[in-house]
Short mmCIF file of C-alpha atoms in Angstrom, two decimals:
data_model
loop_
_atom_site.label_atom_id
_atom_site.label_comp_id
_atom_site.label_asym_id
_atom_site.label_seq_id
_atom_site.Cartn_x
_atom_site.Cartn_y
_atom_site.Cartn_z
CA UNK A 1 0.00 0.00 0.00
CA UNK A 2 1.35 3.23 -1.19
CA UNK A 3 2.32 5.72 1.70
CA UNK A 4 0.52 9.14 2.07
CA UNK A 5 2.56 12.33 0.68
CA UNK A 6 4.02 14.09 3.43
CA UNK A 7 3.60 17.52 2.49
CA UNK A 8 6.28 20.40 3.22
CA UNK A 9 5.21 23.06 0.10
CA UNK A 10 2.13 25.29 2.29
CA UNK A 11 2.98 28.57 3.88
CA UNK A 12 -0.49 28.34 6.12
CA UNK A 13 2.51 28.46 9.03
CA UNK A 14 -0.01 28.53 12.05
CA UNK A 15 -2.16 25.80 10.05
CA UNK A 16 -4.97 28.28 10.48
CA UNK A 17 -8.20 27.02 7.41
CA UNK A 18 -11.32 28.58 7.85
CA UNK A 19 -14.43 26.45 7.09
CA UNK A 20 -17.02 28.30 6.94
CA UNK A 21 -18.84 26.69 9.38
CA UNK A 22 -16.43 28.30 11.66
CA UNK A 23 -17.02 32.14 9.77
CA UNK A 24 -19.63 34.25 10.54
CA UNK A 25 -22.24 34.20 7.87
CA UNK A 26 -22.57 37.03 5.30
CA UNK A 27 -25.61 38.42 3.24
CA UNK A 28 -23.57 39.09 0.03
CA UNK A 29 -20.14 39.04 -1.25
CA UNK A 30 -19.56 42.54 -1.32
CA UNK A 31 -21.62 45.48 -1.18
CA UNK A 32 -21.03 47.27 -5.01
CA UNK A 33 -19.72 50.14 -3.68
CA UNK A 34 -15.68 51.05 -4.01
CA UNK A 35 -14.10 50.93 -0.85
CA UNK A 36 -13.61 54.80 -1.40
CA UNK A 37 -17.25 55.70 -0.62
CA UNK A 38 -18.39 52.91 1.73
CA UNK A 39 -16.30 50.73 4.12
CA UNK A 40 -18.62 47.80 6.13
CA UNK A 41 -17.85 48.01 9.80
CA UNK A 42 -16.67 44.86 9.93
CA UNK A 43 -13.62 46.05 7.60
CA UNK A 44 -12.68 49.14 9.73
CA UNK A 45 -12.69 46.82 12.98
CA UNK A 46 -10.19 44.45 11.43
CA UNK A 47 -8.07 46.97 10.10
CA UNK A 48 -7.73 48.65 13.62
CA UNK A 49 -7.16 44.62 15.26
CA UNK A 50 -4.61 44.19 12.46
CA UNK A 51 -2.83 47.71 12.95
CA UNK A 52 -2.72 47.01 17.06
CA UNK A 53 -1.12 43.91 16.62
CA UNK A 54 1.54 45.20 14.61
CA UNK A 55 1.67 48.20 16.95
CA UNK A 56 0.64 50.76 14.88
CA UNK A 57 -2.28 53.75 15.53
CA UNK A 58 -4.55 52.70 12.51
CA UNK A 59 -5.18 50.43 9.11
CA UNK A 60 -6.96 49.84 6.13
CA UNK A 61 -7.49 46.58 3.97
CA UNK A 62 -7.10 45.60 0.54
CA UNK A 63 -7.50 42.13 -1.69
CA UNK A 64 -3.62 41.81 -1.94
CA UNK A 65 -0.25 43.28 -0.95
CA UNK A 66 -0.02 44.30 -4.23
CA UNK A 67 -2.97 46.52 -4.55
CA UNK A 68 -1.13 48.48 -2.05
CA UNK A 69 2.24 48.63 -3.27
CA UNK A 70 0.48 49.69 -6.73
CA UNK A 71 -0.88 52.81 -4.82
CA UNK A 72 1.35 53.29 -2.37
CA UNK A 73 4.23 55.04 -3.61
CA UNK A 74 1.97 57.06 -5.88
CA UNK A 75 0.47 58.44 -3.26
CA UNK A 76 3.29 59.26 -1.20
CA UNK A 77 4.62 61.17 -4.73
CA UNK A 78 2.33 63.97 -3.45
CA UNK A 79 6.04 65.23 -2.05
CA UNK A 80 9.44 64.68 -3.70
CA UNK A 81 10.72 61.12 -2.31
CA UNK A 82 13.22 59.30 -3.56
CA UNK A 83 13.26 55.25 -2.91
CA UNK A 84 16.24 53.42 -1.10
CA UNK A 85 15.03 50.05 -1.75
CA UNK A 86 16.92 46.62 -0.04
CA UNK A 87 17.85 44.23 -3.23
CA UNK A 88 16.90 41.35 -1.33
CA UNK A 89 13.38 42.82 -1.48
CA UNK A 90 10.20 40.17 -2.62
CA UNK A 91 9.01 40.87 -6.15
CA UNK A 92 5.54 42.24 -5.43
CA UNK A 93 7.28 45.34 -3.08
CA UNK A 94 9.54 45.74 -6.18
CA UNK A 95 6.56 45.75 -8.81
CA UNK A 96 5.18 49.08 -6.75
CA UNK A 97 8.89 50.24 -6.94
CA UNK A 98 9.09 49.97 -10.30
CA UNK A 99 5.84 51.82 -11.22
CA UNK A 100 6.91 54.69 -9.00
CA UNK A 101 10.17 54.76 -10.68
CA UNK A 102 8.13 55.16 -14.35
CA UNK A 103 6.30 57.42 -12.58
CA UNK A 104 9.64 59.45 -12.64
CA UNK A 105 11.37 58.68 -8.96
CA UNK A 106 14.64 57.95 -8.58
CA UNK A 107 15.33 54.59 -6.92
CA UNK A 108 18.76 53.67 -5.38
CA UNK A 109 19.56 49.67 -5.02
CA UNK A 110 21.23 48.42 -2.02
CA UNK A 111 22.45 45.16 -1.36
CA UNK A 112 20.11 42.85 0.87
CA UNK A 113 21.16 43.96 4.62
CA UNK A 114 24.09 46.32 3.60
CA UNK A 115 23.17 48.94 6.25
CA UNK A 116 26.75 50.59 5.51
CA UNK A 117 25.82 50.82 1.43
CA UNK A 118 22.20 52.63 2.28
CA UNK A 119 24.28 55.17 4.56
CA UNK A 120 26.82 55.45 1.85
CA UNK A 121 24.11 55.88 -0.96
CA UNK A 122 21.68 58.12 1.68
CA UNK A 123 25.42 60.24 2.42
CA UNK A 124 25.61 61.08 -0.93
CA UNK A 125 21.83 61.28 -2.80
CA UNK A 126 20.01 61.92 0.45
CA UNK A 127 20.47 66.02 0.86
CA UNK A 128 18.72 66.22 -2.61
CA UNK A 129 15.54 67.87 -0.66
CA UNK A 130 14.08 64.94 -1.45
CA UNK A 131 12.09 62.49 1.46
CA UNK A 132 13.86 59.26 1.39
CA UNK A 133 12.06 56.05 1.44
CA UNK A 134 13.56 53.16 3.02
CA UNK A 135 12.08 49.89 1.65
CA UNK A 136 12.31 46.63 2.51
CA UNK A 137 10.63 43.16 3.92
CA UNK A 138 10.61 42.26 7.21
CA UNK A 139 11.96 39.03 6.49
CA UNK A 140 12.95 36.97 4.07
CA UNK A 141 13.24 33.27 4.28
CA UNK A 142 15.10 33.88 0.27
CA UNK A 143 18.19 35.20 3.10
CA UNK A 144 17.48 33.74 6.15
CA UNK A 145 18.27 36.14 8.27
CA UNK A 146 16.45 38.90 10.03
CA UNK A 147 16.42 42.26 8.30
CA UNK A 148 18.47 45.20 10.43
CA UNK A 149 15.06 47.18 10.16
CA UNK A 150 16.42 49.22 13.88
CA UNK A 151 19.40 50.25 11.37
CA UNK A 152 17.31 51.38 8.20
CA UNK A 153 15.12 52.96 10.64
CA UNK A 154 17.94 55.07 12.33
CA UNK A 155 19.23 56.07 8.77
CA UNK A 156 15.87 57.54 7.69
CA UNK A 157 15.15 59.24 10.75
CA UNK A 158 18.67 60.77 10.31
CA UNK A 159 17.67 61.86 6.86
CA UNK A 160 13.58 63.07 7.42
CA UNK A 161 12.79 59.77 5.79
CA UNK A 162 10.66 57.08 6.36
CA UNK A 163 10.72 53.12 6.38
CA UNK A 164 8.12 51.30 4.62
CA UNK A 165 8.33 47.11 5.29
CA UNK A 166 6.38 44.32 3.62
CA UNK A 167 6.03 41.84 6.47
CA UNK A 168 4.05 39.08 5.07
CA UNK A 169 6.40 36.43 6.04
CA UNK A 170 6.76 37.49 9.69
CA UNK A 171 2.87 38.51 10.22
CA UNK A 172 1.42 35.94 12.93
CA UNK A 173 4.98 34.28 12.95
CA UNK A 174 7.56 36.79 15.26
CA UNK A 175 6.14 39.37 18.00
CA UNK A 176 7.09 41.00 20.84
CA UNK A 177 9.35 39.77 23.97
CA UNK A 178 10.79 36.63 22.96
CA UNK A 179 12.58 33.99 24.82
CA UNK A 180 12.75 30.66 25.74
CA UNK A 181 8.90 30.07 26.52
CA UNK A 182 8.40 31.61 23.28
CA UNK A 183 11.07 31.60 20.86
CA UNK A 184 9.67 33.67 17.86
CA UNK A 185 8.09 36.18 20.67
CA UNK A 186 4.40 36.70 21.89
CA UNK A 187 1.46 38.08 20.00
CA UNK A 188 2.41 36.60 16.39
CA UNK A 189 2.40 40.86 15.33
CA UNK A 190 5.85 40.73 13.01
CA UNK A 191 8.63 42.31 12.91
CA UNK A 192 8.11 45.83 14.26
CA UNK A 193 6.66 44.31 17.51
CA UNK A 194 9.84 41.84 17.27
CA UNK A 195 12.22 45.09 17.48
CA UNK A 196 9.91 47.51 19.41
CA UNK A 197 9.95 49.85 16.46
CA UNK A 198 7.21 52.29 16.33
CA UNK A 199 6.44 56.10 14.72
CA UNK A 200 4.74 58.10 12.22
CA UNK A 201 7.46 57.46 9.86
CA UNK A 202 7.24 53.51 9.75
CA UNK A 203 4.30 52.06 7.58
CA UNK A 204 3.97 48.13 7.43
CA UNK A 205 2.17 46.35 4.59
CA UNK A 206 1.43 42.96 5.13
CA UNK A 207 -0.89 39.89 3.93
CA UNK A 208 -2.62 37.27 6.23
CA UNK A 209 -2.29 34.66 3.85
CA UNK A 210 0.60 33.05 4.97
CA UNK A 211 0.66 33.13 8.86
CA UNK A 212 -3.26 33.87 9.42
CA UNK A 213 -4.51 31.80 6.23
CA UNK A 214 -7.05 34.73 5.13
CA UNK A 215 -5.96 36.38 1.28
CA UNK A 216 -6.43 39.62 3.04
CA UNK A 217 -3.93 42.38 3.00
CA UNK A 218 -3.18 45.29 5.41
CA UNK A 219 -1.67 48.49 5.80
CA UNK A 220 -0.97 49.75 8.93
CA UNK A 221 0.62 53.31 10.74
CA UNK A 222 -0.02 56.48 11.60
CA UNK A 223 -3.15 57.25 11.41
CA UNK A 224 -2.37 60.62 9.17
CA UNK A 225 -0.77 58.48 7.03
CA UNK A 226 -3.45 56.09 6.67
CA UNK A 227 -5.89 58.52 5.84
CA UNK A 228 -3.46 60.41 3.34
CA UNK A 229 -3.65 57.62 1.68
CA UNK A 230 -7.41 56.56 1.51
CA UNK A 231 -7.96 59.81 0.25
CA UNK A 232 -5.88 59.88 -2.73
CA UNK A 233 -5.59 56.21 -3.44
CA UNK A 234 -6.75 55.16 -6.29
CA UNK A 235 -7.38 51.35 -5.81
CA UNK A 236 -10.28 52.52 -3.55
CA UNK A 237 -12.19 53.96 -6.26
CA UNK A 238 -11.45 51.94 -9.18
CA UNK A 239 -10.83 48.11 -7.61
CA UNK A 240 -13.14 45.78 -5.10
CA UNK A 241 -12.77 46.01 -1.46
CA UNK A 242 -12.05 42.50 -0.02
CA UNK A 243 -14.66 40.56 0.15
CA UNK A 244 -17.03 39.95 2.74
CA UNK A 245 -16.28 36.20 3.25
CA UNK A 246 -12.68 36.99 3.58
CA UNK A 247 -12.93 39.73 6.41
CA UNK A 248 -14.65 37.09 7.98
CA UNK A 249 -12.22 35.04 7.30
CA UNK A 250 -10.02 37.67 8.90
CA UNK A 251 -11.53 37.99 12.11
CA UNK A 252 -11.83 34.03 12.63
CA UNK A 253 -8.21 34.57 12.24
CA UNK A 254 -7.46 36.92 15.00
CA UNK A 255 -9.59 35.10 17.24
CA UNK A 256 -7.85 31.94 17.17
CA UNK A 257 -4.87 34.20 17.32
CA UNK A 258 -5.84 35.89 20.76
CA UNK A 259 -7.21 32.24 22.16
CA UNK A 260 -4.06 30.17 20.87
CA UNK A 261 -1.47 31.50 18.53
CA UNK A 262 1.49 31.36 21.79
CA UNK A 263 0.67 28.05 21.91
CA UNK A 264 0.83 27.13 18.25
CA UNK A 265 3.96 29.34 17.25
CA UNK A 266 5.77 27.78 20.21
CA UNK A 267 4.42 24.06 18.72
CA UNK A 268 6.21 25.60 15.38
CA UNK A 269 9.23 26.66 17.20
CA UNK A 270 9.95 23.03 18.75
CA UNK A 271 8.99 21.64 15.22
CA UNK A 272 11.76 23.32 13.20
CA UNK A 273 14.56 23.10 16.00
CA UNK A 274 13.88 19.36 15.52
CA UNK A 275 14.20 19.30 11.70
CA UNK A 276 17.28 20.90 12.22
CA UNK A 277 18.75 19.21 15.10
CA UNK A 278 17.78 16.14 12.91
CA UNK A 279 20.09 16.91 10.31
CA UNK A 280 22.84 18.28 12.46
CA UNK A 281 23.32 14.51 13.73
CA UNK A 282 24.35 13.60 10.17
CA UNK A 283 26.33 16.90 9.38
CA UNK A 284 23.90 18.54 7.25
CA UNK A 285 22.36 22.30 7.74
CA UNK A 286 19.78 24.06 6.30
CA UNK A 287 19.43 28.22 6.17
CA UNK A 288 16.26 29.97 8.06
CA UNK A 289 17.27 29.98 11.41
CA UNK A 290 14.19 28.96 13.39
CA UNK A 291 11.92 30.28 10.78
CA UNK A 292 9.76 27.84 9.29
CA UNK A 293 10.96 27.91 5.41
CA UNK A 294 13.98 25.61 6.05
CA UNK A 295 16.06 25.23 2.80
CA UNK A 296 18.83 22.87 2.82
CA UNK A 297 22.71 24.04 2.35
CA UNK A 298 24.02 22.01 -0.14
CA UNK A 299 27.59 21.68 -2.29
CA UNK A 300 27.72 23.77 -5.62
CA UNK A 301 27.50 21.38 -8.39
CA UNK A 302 25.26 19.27 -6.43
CA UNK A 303 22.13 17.49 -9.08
CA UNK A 304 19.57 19.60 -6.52
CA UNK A 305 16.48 18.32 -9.47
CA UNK A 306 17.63 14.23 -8.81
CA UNK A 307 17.67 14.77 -4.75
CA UNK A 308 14.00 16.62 -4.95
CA UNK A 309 12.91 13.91 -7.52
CA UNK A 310 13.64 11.23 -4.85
CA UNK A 311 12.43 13.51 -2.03
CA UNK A 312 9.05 12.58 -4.40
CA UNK A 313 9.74 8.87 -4.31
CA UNK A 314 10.68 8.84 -0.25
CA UNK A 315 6.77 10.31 0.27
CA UNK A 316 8.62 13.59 1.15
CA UNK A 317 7.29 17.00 -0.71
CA UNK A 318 9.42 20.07 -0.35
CA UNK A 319 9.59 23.58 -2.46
CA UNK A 320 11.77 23.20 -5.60
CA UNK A 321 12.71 26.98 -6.66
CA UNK A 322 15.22 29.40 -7.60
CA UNK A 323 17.57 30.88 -4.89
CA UNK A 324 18.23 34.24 -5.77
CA UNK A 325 19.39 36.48 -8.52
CA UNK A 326 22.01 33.39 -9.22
CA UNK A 327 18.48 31.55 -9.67
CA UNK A 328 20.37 28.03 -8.33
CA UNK A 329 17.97 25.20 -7.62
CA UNK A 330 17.42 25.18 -3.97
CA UNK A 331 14.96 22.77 -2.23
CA UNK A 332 13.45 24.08 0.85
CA UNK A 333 11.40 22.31 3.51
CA UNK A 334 7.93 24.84 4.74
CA UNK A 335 7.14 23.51 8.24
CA UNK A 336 3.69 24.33 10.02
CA UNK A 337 2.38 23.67 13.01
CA UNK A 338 0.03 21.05 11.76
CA UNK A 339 2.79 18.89 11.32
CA UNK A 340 3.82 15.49 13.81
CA UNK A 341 7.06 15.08 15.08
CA UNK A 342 6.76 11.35 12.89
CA UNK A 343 6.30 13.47 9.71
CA UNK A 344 9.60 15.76 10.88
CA UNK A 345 11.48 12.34 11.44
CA UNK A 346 10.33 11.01 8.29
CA UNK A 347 11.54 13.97 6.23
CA UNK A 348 15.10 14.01 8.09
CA UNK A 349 15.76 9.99 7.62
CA UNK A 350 14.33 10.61 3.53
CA UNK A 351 16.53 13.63 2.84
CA UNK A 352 19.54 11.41 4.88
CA UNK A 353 19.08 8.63 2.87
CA UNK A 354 18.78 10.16 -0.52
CA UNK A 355 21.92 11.99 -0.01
CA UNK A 356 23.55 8.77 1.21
CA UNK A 357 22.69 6.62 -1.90
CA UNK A 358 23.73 9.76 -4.10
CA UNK A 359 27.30 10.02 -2.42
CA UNK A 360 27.14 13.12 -1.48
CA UNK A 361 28.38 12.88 2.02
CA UNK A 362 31.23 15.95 1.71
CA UNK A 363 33.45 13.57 3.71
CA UNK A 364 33.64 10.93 1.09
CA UNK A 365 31.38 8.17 2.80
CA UNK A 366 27.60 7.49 3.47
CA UNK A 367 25.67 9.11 6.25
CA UNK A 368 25.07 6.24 9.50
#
C-alpha cells in the first residue's frame, strides 16, 4: 500500500483554514460600492485589530499586498521622495517600486542587509531635498536572516525619511518579547513588535495569507498616514474592497490568534529546532534559522532536481525553486504547526538517505 505524501510546500505556518462553518455568515459578497465611498464596519474593525497587533495607531485593507504597493508610492509622490530600496526585497514590493520609478522617482539599489551601502548611498543622494524612502521586507526566508530594520530605521530618521516594510512572512509568525517560553516572541504581530519599532514614519504592509490563512492584505501606521492615503488612493475607487467572506475570514483569524497562537507558534518553534537538530546529527544544515521555510545548504554542483525527484519517491514533498538572482535550484522544507514530530522524522531519515545513496556525504562516505 502506497504511503501518504508528506507535504512540506504550504505557507499556512499557524495551520490556520477557515471552514465556513467556523465564519460568521454574510448576506452578500460585497456590497457594489468602491471601498472609497463605503467601508462595512466589519472592515474598519479588522483593520484597527490588524494595525494594534503590529503596533501601529490605525489600518486599512485591501484584496492583496499588491494593490497596495500599486498605490502606495503614488500616493506618497504627493512630495518629492526618492526610494532606497533593499535588493533582497520580494518581487511584489519591487513591482510598486518599479511603477513609481516610471512614474519618474529615482530609486537607489542596495544590497540585501548592507546597512553601511544605504548610509553610503543616503550620504551622498540623500540632501537632494528629497524624502527618502527606506524599503524593505521584514523578512525573508530567500536570506534567512532577520532584516536590520532598527538600522534602516535610524538612517531615515537621520535623513527626514521614512521606512516602509512588507512583512508578510513574519505577520502571525515573530512578536514582541521573545525567549525561551516563546522563541519567535508573543502576540504573532511581526517584525516591528519583534524590534519595538514604532512612529509616524514607519508604515507596514502585510498579507494574512501566509501566517493567518485569510488572502487579506493590510496596511498599517499612523493614522495621518493612513488617511493620506485613503484619500488619494486610487485602488479605492477603481478596484473591489475585499470581500465579505474573507474579512470574515479575517476575524476568525485573529480570534484563534488571541485564544491560541502562543501556543501554536511555540508548537512551530519546537517543530523546526527538531528538523534541524535532525540533520545536524548527520552533518547537514539548512538556512532559516528557526523560521519555518527551512532550505537545505548544499555543495555547488550538487544534481539539486535528482535529490528533490527522490524527495518525491521517499513520500517527502518540499519547495523546488530558484535561490536568488544566481536563480540556483534550492529545495526548501515549509514547516507548520500542523505537522507530527513522525512526519519531521520522516523527512530528516528521507533527505539522509537520498543523499547517502547519491554520495554526497562531503566527507567521502555514506551518512550512518
Amino acid at each position: 500500500m502506497k504511503m501518504p505524501m508528506i507535504d512540506f510546500t504550504s505557507a499556512l505556518y499557524l495551520g490556520f483554514r477557515h471552514p465556513s462553518r467556523f465564519i460568521r455568515p454574510w448576506n452578500c459578497l460585497t456590497t457594489g460600492a468602491p471601498a472609497a465611498q463605503f467601508s462595512p464596519v466589519e472592515n474598519l474593525s479588522v483593520a484597527r485589530r490588524l494595525a494594534e497587533l503590529q503596533g501601529c495607531e490605525t489600518g486599512t485593507l485591501a484584496p492583496s499586498t499588491l494593490h497596495l504597493f500599486w498605490d502606495l508610492f503614488s500616493v506618497l509622490r504627493t512630495v518629492p521622495i526618492e526610494i532606497y530600496l533593499d535588493g533582497g526585497v520580494y518581487p511584489i514590493i519591487r513591482w510598486g517600486v518599479e511603477r513609481a520609478a516610471a512614474q519618474g522617482v529615482r530609486v537607489h539599489e542596495f544590497c540585501t542587509h548592507n546597512v553601511p551601502e544605504l548610509r553610503h548611498l543616503l550620504s551622498v543622494y540623500g540632501k537632494s531635498g528629497k524624502v527618502p524612502l527606506i524599503v524593505a521586507d521584514g523578512f525573508s526566508p530567500g536570506s534567512g536572516k532577520p532584516t536590520p530594520l532598527r538600522d534602516y530605521l535610524d538612517a531615515a530618521r537621520a535623513c527626514g525619511g521614512c521606512l516602509i516594510v512588507d512583512d508578510t512572512q513574519a505577520l502571525g509568525i515573530f512578536g514582541r518579547s521573545p525567549g525561551t517560553a516563546a522563541p519567535y516572541g508573543k502576540g504573532g504581530g511581526g517584525t516591528l513588535r519583534l524590534y519595538g519599532l514604532s512612529g509616524p514614519d514607519v508604515l507596514v504592509v502585510s498579507s494574512l495569507a501566509k501566517g493567518f490563512g485569510v488572502p487579506l492584505a493590510v496596511m498599517a501606521g499612523s493614522r495621518e498616514a493612513i488617511r493620506s492615503f485613503e484619500a488619494d488612493s486610487l485602488i479605492r475607487v477603481h478596484c473591489s474592497p475585499p470581500s465579505t467572506a474573507v474579512v470574515h475570514a479575517s476575524m476568525h483569524a485573529l480570534d484563534l490568534n488571541e485564544r491560541c497562537g502562543d501556543v501554536l507558534r511555540l508548537r512551530l518553534a519546537r517543530l523546526v529546532h527538531s528538523f534541524r537538530e535532525g540533520l545536524r546529527r548527520y552533518g547537514l544544515s539548512t538556512t532559516g534559522e528557526l523560521f519555518p521555510v527551512q532550505t537545505l545548504a548544499l555543495d555547488p554542483g550538487i544534481d539539486v532536481i535528482s535529490i528533490y525527484r527522490n524527495l518525491i519517491n521517499c513520500g517527502v514533498r518540499p519547495v523546488l525553486h530558484n535561490g536568488g538572482n544566481k536563480k540556483i535550484p534550492r529545495i526548501s522544507f515549509i514547516i507548520t504547526a500542523t505537522h507530527t514530530g513522525d512526519q519531521i522524522d520522516t523527512a530528516v531519515d528521507a533527505i539522509v538517505r537520498v543523499l547517502c545513496g547519491m554520495h554526497l556525504n562531503k566527507q567521502g562516505r555514506c551518512y550512518p
